[in-house]
Amino acid sequence: MDTKLTLKLEKEVIEKAKEYASAQRRSLSSLVESYLKSLVTKENPESDPEISPYVKSLKTGVKVPLDLDPKEVYSDFLAEKYK
């Protein structure tokens, strides 16, 4: 059974959401309903794993270059260590 829900949102958000819904060929109501369902049901528990506080604390903020070769870095480390 469908029930009516009234929401107060910023006008700009509503306009952009309507544009997005239209582009997806869906109603705004169905998008909101799908989103809320995804919040309250866990269809794929592995897709949204919880991260423990300990693991979060390991974050260093160091950015690793995409072209980094770990073998080369390790080789350089060993060469320097055993000079």
Coordinates of C-alpha atoms in Angstrom, one line a residue, residues 34-80:
S34 CA 14.7 2.9 -4.0
Y35 CA 17.2 4.9 -2.1
L36 CA 15.3 4.5 1.2
K37 CA 14.9 0.8 0.6
S38 CA 18.7 0.5 0.1
L39 CA 19.2 2.2 3.5
V40 CA 16.9 -0.1 5.4
T41 CA 17.6 -3.4 3.8
K42 CA 20.9 -5.2 3.4
E43 CA 20.6 -7.2 0.1
N44 CA 24.3 -7.4 -0.3
P45 CA 26.1 -7.2 3.0
E46 CA 29.5 -7.6 1.4
S47 CA 29.0 -4.6 -0.8
D48 CA 29.0 -2.2 2.1
P49 CA 31.4 -3.6 4.7
E50 CA 31.8 -1.9 8.1
I51 CA 35.3 -0.7 8.7
S52 CA 36.5 -1.0 12.2
P53 CA 37.8 2.0 14.1
Y54 CA 41.3 0.3 14.3
V55 CA 41.5 0.0 10.5
K56 CA 40.3 3.6 10.1
S57 CA 43.1 4.7 12.4
L58 CA 45.7 3.3 10.1
K59 CA 44.8 5.8 7.4
T60 CA 48.0 7.9 6.8
G61 CA 46.9 10.3 4.1
V62 CA 49.9 9.3 1.9
K63 CA 49.0 9.3 -1.7
V64 CA 50.7 6.5 -3.7
P65 CA 51.4 7.3 -7.4
L66 CA 49.5 5.2 -9.9
D67 CA 52.6 4.2 -11.8
L68 CA 54.5 3.0 -8.7
D69 CA 56.2 -0.4 -9.1
P70 CA 56.3 -2.1 -5.7
K71 CA 59.0 -4.6 -6.9
E72 CA 61.3 -1.7 -8.0
V73 CA 60.7 0.2 -4.7
Y74 CA 61.5 -3.0 -2.7
S75 CA 64.6 -3.7 -4.8
D76 CA 65.9 -0.1 -4.3
F77 CA 65.2 -0.5 -0.5
L78 CA 67.2 -3.7 -0.3
A79 CA 70.1 -2.3 -2.4
E80 CA 70.3 0.7 -0.1

